[in-house]
Coordinates of C-alpha atoms and ligand atoms in Angstrom, one line a residue:
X858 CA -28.1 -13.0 20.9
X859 CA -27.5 -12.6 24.6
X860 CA -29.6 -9.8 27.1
X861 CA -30.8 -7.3 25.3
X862 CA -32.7 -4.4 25.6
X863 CA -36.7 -4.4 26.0
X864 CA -38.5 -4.8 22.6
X865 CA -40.4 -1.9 21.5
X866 CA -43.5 -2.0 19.8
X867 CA -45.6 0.6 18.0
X868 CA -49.4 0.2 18.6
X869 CA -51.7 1.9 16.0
X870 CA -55.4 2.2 16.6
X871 CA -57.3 5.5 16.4
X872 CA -59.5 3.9 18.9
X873 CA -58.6 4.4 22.8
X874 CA -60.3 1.6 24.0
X875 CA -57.8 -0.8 21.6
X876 CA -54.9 0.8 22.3
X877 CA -55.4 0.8 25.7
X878 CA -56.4 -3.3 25.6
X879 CA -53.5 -3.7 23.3
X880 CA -50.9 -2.2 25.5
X881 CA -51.9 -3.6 28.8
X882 CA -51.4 -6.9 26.9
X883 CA -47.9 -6.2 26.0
X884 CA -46.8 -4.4 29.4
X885 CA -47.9 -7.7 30.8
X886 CA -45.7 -9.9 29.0
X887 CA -42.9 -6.6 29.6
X888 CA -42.8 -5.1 26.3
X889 CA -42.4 -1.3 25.8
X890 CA -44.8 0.3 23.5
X891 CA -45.6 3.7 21.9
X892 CA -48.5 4.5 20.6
X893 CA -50.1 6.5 17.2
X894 CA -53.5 7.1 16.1
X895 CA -53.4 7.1 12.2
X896 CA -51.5 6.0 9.5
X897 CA -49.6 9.4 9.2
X898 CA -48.5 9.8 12.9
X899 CA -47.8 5.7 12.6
X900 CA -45.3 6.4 9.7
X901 CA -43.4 9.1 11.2
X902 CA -43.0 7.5 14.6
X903 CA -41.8 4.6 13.0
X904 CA -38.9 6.2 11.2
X905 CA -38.0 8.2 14.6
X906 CA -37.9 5.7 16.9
X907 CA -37.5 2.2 14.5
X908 CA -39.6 0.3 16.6
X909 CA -39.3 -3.7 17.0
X910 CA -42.5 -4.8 15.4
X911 CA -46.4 -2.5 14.7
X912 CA -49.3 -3.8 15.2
X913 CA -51.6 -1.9 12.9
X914 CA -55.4 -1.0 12.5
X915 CA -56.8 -1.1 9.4
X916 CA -59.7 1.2 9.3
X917 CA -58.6 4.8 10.8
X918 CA -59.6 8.4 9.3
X919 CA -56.7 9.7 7.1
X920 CA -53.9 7.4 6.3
X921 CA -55.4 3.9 6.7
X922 CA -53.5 0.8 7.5
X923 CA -52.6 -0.5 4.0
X924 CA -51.4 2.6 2.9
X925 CA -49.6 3.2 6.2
X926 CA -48.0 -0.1 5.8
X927 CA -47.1 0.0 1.9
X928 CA -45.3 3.2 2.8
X929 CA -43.1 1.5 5.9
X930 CA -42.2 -1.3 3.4
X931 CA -41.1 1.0 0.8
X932 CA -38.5 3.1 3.2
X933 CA -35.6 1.5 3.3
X934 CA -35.1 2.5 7.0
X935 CA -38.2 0.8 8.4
X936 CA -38.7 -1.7 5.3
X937 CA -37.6 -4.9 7.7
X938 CA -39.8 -4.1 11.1
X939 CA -42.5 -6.9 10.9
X940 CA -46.0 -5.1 10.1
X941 CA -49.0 -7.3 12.1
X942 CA -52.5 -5.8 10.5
X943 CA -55.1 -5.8 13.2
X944 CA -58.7 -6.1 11.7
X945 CA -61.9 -6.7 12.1
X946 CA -62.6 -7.5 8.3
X947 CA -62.1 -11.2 7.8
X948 CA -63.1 -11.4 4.4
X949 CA -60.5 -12.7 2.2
X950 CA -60.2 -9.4 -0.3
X951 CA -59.0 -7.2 2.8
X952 CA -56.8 -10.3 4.0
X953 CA -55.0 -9.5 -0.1
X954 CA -54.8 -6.2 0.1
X955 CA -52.5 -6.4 3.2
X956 CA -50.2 -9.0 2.1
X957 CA -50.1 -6.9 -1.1
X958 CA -49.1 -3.9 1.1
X959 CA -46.6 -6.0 2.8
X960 CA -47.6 -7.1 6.0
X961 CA -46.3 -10.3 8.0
X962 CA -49.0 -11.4 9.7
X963 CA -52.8 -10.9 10.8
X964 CA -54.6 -10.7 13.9
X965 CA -58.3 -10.2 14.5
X966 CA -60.5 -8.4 16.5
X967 CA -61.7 -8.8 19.4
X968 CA -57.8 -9.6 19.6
X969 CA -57.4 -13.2 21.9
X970 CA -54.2 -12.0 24.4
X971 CA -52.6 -15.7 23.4
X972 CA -52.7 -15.3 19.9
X973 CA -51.4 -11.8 20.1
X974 CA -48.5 -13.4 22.1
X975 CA -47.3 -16.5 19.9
X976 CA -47.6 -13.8 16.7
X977 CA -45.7 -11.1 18.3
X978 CA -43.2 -13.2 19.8
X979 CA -42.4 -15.5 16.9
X980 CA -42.5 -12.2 14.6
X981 CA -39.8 -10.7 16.8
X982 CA -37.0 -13.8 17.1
X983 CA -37.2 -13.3 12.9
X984 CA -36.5 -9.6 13.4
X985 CA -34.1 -10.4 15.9
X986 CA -32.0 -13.5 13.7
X987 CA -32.2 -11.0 10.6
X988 CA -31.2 -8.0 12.5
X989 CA -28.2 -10.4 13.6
X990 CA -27.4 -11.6 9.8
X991 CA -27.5 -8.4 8.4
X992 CA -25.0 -7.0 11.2
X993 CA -22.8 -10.2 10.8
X994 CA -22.7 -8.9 7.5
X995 CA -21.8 -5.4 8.0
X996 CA -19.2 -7.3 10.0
X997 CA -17.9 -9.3 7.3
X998 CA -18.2 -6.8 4.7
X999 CA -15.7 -4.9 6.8
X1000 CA -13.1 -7.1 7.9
X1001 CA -12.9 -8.5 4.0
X1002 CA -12.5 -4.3 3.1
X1003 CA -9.6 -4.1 5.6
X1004 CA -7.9 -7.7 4.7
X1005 CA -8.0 -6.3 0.9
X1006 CA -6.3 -3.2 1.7
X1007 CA -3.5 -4.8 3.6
X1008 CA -3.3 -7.4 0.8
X1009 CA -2.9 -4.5 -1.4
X1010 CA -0.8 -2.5 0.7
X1011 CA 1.4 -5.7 1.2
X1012 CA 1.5 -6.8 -2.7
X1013 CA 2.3 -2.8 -3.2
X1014 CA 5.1 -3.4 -0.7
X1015 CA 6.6 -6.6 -2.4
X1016 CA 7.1 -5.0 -5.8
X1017 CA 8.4 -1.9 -4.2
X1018 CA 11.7 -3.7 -2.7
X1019 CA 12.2 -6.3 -5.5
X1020 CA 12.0 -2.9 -8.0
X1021 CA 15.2 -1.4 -5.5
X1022 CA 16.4 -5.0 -5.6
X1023 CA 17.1 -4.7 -9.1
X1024 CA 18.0 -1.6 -9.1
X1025 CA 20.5 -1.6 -6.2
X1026 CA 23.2 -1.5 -8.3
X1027 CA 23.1 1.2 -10.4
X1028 CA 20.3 3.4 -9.5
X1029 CA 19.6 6.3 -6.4
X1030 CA 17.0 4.2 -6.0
X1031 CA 14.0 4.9 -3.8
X1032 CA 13.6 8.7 -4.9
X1033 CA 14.3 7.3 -8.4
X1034 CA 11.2 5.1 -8.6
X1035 CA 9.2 7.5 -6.5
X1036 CA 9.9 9.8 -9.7
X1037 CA 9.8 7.5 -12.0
X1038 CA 6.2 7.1 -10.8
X1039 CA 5.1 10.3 -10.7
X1040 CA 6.5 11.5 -13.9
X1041 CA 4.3 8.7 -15.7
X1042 CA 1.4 9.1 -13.7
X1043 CA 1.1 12.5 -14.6
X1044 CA 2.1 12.4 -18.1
X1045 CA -0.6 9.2 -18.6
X1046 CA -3.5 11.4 -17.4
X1047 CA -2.2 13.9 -19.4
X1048 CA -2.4 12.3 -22.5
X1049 CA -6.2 11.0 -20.7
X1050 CA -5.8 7.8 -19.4
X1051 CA -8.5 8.1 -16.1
X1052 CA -7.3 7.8 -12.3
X1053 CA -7.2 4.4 -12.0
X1054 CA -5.2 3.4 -15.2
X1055 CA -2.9 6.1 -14.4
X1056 CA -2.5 4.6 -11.0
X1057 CA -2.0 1.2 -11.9
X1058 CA 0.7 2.5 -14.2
X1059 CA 1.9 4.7 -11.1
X1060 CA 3.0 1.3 -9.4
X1061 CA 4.1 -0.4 -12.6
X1062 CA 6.2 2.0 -14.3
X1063 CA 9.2 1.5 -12.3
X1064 CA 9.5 -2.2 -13.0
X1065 CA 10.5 -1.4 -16.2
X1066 CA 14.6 -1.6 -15.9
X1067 CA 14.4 -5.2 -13.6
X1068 CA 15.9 -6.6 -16.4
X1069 CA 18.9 -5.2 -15.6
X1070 CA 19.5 -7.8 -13.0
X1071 CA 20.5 -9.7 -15.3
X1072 CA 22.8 -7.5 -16.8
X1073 CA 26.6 -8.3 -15.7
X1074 CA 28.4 -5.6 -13.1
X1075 CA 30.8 -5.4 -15.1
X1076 CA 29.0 -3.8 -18.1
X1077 CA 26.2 -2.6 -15.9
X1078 CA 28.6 -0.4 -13.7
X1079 CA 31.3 0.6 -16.0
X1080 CA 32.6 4.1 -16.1
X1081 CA 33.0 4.9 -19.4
X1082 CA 31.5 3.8 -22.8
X1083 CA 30.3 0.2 -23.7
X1084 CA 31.6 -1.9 -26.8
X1085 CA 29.5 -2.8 -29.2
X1086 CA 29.8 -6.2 -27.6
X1087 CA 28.8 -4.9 -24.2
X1088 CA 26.3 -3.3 -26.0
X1089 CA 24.6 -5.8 -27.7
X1090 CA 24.6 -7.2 -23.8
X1091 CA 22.7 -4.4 -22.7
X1092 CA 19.8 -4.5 -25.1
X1093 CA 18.8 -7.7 -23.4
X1094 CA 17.6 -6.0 -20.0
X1095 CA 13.9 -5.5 -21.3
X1096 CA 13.5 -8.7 -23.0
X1097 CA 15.1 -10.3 -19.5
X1098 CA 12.2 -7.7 -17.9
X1099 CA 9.5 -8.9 -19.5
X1100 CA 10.8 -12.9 -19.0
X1101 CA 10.1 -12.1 -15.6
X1102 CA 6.9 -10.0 -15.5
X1103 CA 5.2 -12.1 -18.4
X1104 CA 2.0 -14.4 -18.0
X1105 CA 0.5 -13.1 -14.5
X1106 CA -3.3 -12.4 -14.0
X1107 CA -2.0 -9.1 -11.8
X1108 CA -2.9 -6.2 -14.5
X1109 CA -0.1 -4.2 -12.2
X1110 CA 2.5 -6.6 -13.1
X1111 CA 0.7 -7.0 -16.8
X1112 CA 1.4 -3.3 -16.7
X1113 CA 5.0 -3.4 -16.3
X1114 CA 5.6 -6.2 -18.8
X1115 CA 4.5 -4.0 -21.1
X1116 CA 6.5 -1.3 -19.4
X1117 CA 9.6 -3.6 -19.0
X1118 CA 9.4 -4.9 -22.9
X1119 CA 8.7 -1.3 -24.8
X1120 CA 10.3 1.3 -22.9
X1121 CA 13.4 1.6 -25.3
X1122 CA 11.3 1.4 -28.6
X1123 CA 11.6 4.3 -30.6
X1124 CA 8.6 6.2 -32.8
X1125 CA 11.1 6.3 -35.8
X1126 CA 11.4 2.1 -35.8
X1127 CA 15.3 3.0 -34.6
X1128 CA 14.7 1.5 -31.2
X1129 CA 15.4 -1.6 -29.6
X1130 CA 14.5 -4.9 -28.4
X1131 CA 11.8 -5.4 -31.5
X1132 CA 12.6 -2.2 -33.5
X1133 CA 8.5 -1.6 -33.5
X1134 CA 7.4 1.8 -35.3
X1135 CA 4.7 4.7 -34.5
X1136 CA 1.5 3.2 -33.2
X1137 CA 2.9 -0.5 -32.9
X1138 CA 4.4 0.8 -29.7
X1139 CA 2.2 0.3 -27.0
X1140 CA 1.6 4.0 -25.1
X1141 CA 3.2 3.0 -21.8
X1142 CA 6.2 2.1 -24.1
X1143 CA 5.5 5.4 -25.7
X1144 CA 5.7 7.8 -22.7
X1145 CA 8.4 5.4 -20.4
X1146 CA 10.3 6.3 -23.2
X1147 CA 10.8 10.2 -23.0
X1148 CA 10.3 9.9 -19.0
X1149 CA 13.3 7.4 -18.5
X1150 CA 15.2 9.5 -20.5
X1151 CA 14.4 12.6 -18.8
X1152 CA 15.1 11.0 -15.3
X1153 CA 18.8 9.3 -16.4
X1154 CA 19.5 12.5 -18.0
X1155 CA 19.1 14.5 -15.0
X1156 CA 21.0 12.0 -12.9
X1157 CA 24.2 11.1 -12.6
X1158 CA 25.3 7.8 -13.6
X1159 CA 28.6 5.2 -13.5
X1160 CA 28.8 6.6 -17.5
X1161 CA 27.6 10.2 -16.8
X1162 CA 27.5 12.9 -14.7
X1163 CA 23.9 14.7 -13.7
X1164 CA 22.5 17.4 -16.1
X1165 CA 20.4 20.1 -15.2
X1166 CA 17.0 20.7 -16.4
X1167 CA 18.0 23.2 -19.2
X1168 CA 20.3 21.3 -20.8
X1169 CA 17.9 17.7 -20.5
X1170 CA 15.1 19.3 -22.0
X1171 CA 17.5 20.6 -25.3
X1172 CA 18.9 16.8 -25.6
X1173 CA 15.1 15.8 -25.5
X1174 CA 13.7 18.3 -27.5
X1175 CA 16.8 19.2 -30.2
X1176 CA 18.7 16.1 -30.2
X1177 CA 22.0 15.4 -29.4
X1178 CA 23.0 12.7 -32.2
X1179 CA 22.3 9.9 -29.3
X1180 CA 18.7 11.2 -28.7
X1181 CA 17.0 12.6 -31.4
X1182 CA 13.2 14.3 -31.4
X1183 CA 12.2 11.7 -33.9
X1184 CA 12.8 8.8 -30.9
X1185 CA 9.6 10.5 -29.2
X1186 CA 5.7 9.8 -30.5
X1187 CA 4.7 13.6 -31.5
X1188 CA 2.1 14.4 -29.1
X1189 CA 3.7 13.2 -26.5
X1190 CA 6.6 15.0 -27.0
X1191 CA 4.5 17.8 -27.4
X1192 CA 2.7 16.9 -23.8
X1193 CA 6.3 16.8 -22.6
X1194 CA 7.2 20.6 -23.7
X1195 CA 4.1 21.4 -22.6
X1196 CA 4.4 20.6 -19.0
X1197 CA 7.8 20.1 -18.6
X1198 CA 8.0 22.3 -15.5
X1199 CA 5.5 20.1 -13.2
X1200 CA 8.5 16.6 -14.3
X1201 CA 11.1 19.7 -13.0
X1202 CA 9.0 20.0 -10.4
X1203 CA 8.7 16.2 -9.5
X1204 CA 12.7 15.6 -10.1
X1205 CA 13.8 18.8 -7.8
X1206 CA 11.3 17.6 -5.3
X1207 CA 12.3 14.2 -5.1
X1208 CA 16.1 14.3 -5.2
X1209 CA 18.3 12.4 -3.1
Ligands
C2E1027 P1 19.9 4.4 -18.1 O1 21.2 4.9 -17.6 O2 18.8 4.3 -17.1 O3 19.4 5.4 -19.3 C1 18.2 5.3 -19.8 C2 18.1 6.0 -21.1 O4 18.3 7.4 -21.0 C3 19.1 5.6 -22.1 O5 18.7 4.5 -22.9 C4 19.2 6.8 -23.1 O6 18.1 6.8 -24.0 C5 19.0 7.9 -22.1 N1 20.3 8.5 -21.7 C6 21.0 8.2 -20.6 N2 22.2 8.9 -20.6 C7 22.2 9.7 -21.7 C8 23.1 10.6 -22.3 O7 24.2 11.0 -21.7 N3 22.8 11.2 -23.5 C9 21.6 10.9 -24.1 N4 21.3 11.5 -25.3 N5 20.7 10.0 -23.6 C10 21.0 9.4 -22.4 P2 19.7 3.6 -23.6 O8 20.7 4.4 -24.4 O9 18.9 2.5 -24.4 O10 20.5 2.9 -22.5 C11 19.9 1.9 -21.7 C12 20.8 1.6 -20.5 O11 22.1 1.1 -20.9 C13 21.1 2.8 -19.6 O12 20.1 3.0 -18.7 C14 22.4 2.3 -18.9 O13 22.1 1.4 -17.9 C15 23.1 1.5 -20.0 N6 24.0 2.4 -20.8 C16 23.8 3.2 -21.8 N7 24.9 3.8 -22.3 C17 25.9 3.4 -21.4 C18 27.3 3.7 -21.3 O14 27.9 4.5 -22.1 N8 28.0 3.1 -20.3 C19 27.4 2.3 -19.5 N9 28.1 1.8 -18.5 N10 26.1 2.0 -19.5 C20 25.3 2.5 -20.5
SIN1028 C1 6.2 1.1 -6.4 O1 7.3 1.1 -6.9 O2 5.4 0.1 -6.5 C2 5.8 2.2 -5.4 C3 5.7 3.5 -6.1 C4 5.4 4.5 -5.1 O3 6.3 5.0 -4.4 O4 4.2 4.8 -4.9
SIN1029 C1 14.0 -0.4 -12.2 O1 12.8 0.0 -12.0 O2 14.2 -1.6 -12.0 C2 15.0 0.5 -12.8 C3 14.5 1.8 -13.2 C4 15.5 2.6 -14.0 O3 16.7 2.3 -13.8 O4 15.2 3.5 -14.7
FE1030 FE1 16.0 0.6 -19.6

């Protein structure tokens, strides 16, 4: 609260002889003032030039003072500018009706230059401190907005690199989990999950293989074909996945435990790590399930080459022994056929 401006002040009176008393009062004491002659021309100055304080006549032809001030109270612009009624009445039912309308304070007429003083003034440093809280605030309200989106941005961050941690190995990674991503965001508002779920899965989804760090090179990276031993090996990765995404309040990383856990479950009960069936697999499970596939298909791998999108969507969508059409929950296979050129679109746009 340092040196500030001259306080204005809005002086309503449809008599001259007050306004001009009232004014020469305040110039003394080196306050600005404008002046209006009814309650009308009092409102609509006030909302143009949001004056420091009004002192306000009661009795004036048209718009009298309460309504005048019940009408400043009520606009949300000019609802905190102290209101000081200046009357002659001093019966106690006038007194009411202007604290009803919402006035501060009260003056009387003839009005004692003193008691104007002390009312105006004291009126004013409350304007002033609440003017100065409800900035602060703005303040506040601001700098906690921008420390939440760096936060964000930051956590956001973390899971990104840990994701192409764990997928260092095996994986193109960063254009892999940018697709992985946006293949499962767009299928999950597809099948009409809103924005924000979707998005929350957007950022989850391709946590799901961090299992695999746990996963031995030697299996993880080999060229050809894995044993049965080896295989049983690999099955691990999404119960190691969920191990290490369970039991956090994040509902990102909630997300992609449920990602991590159900991605290779299969709608016919053939898939692994619980062998869950139909509608006992949870529908991130559900749609990782034909997205992953569509992605490793499409890529080359230490086991495989890349295929193209022809031949992927004929594995996903006519079998080929390994993948069946019976892995896939029926409408979302059907989601998949459907818009199977925008996950084209995603892969050719976000290839190495
Ligand atoms: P991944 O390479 O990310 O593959 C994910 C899923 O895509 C596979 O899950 C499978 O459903 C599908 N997929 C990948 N390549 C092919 C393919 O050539 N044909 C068909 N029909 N589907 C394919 P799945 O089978 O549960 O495998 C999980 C992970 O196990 C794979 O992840 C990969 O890391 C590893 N893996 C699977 N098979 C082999 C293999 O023959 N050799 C090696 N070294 N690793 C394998
Ligand atoms: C992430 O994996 O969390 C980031 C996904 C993205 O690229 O937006
Ligand atoms: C990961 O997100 O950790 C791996 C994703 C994948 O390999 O499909
Ligand atoms: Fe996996």
């Amino acid at each position: 609260m340092s040196e500030r401006p001259k306080k204005k002040i809005l002086i309503v009176d449809d008599e001259d002889r007050n306004l001009r008393l009232l004014s020469l009062i305040l110039s003394n004491y080196g306050y600005d003032f404008v002046a209006a002659r009814n309650g009308a021309e009092a409102v609509e100055t006030a909302c143009k030039l949001l004056p420091d304080l009004v002192l306000l006549d009661i009795m004036m032809p048209g718009m009298d003072g309460y309504e005048a001030c019940r009408r400043l109270k009520a606009d949300g612009l000019t609802a905190h500018i102290p209101v000081v009624m200046v009357t002659a009445l001093e019966d106690r039912e006038s007194k009411l009706k202007g604290l009803e309308a919402g006035a501060n304070d009260f003056l009387s007429k003839p009005v004692d230059s003193s008691e104007l003083m002390v009312r105006v003034r004291n009126l004013l440093k409350v304007k002033e401190f609440e003017d100065y809280l409800a900035h602060h605030n703005t303040i506040l309200a601001e700098q906690v907005q921008e420390k939440t989106k760096e936060l964000r941005e930051s956590y956001i961050d973390t899971i990104y690199r840990l994701t192409l941690a764990a997928e260092y190995k095996d994986e193109d990674t960063a254009s892999h989990i940018r697709r992985i991503s946006l293949y499962t965001r767009f299928l999950a508002k597809t099948m009409g999950f809103t924005d924000e779920q979707a998005d929350i899965m957007l950022y989850a989804s391709p946590m799901h293989d961090v299992g695999k760090i746990g996963i031995p090179d030697s299996v993880l990276l080999k060229p050809g074909g894995l044993t049965s031993e080896e295989w049983e090996i690999m099955k691990t990765h999404p119960h190691i996945g969920g191990r290490i995404l369970e039991r956090s309040n994040s509902p990102i990383i909630k997300s992609a435990n449920i990602f991590a856990l159900n991605h290779h479950e299969r709608w016919d009960g053939s898939g692994y790590p619980a062998g869950l069936k139909g509608e006992a697999i949870p529908i991130e499970g559900r749609i990782l399930n034909i997205v992953d596939q569509y992605d490793a298909l499409r890529s080359r791998r230490p086991y495989k080459p890349a295929f193209d999108h022809k031949k992927t969507f004929d594995i996903i969508t006519k079998g080929d022994g390994r993948t069946m059409p019976s892995h896939f929950a029926p409408d979302i296979l059907q989601a998949f056929q459907d818009t199977q050129a925008e996950l084209e679109r995603i892969f050719e746009e976000h290839k190495d």
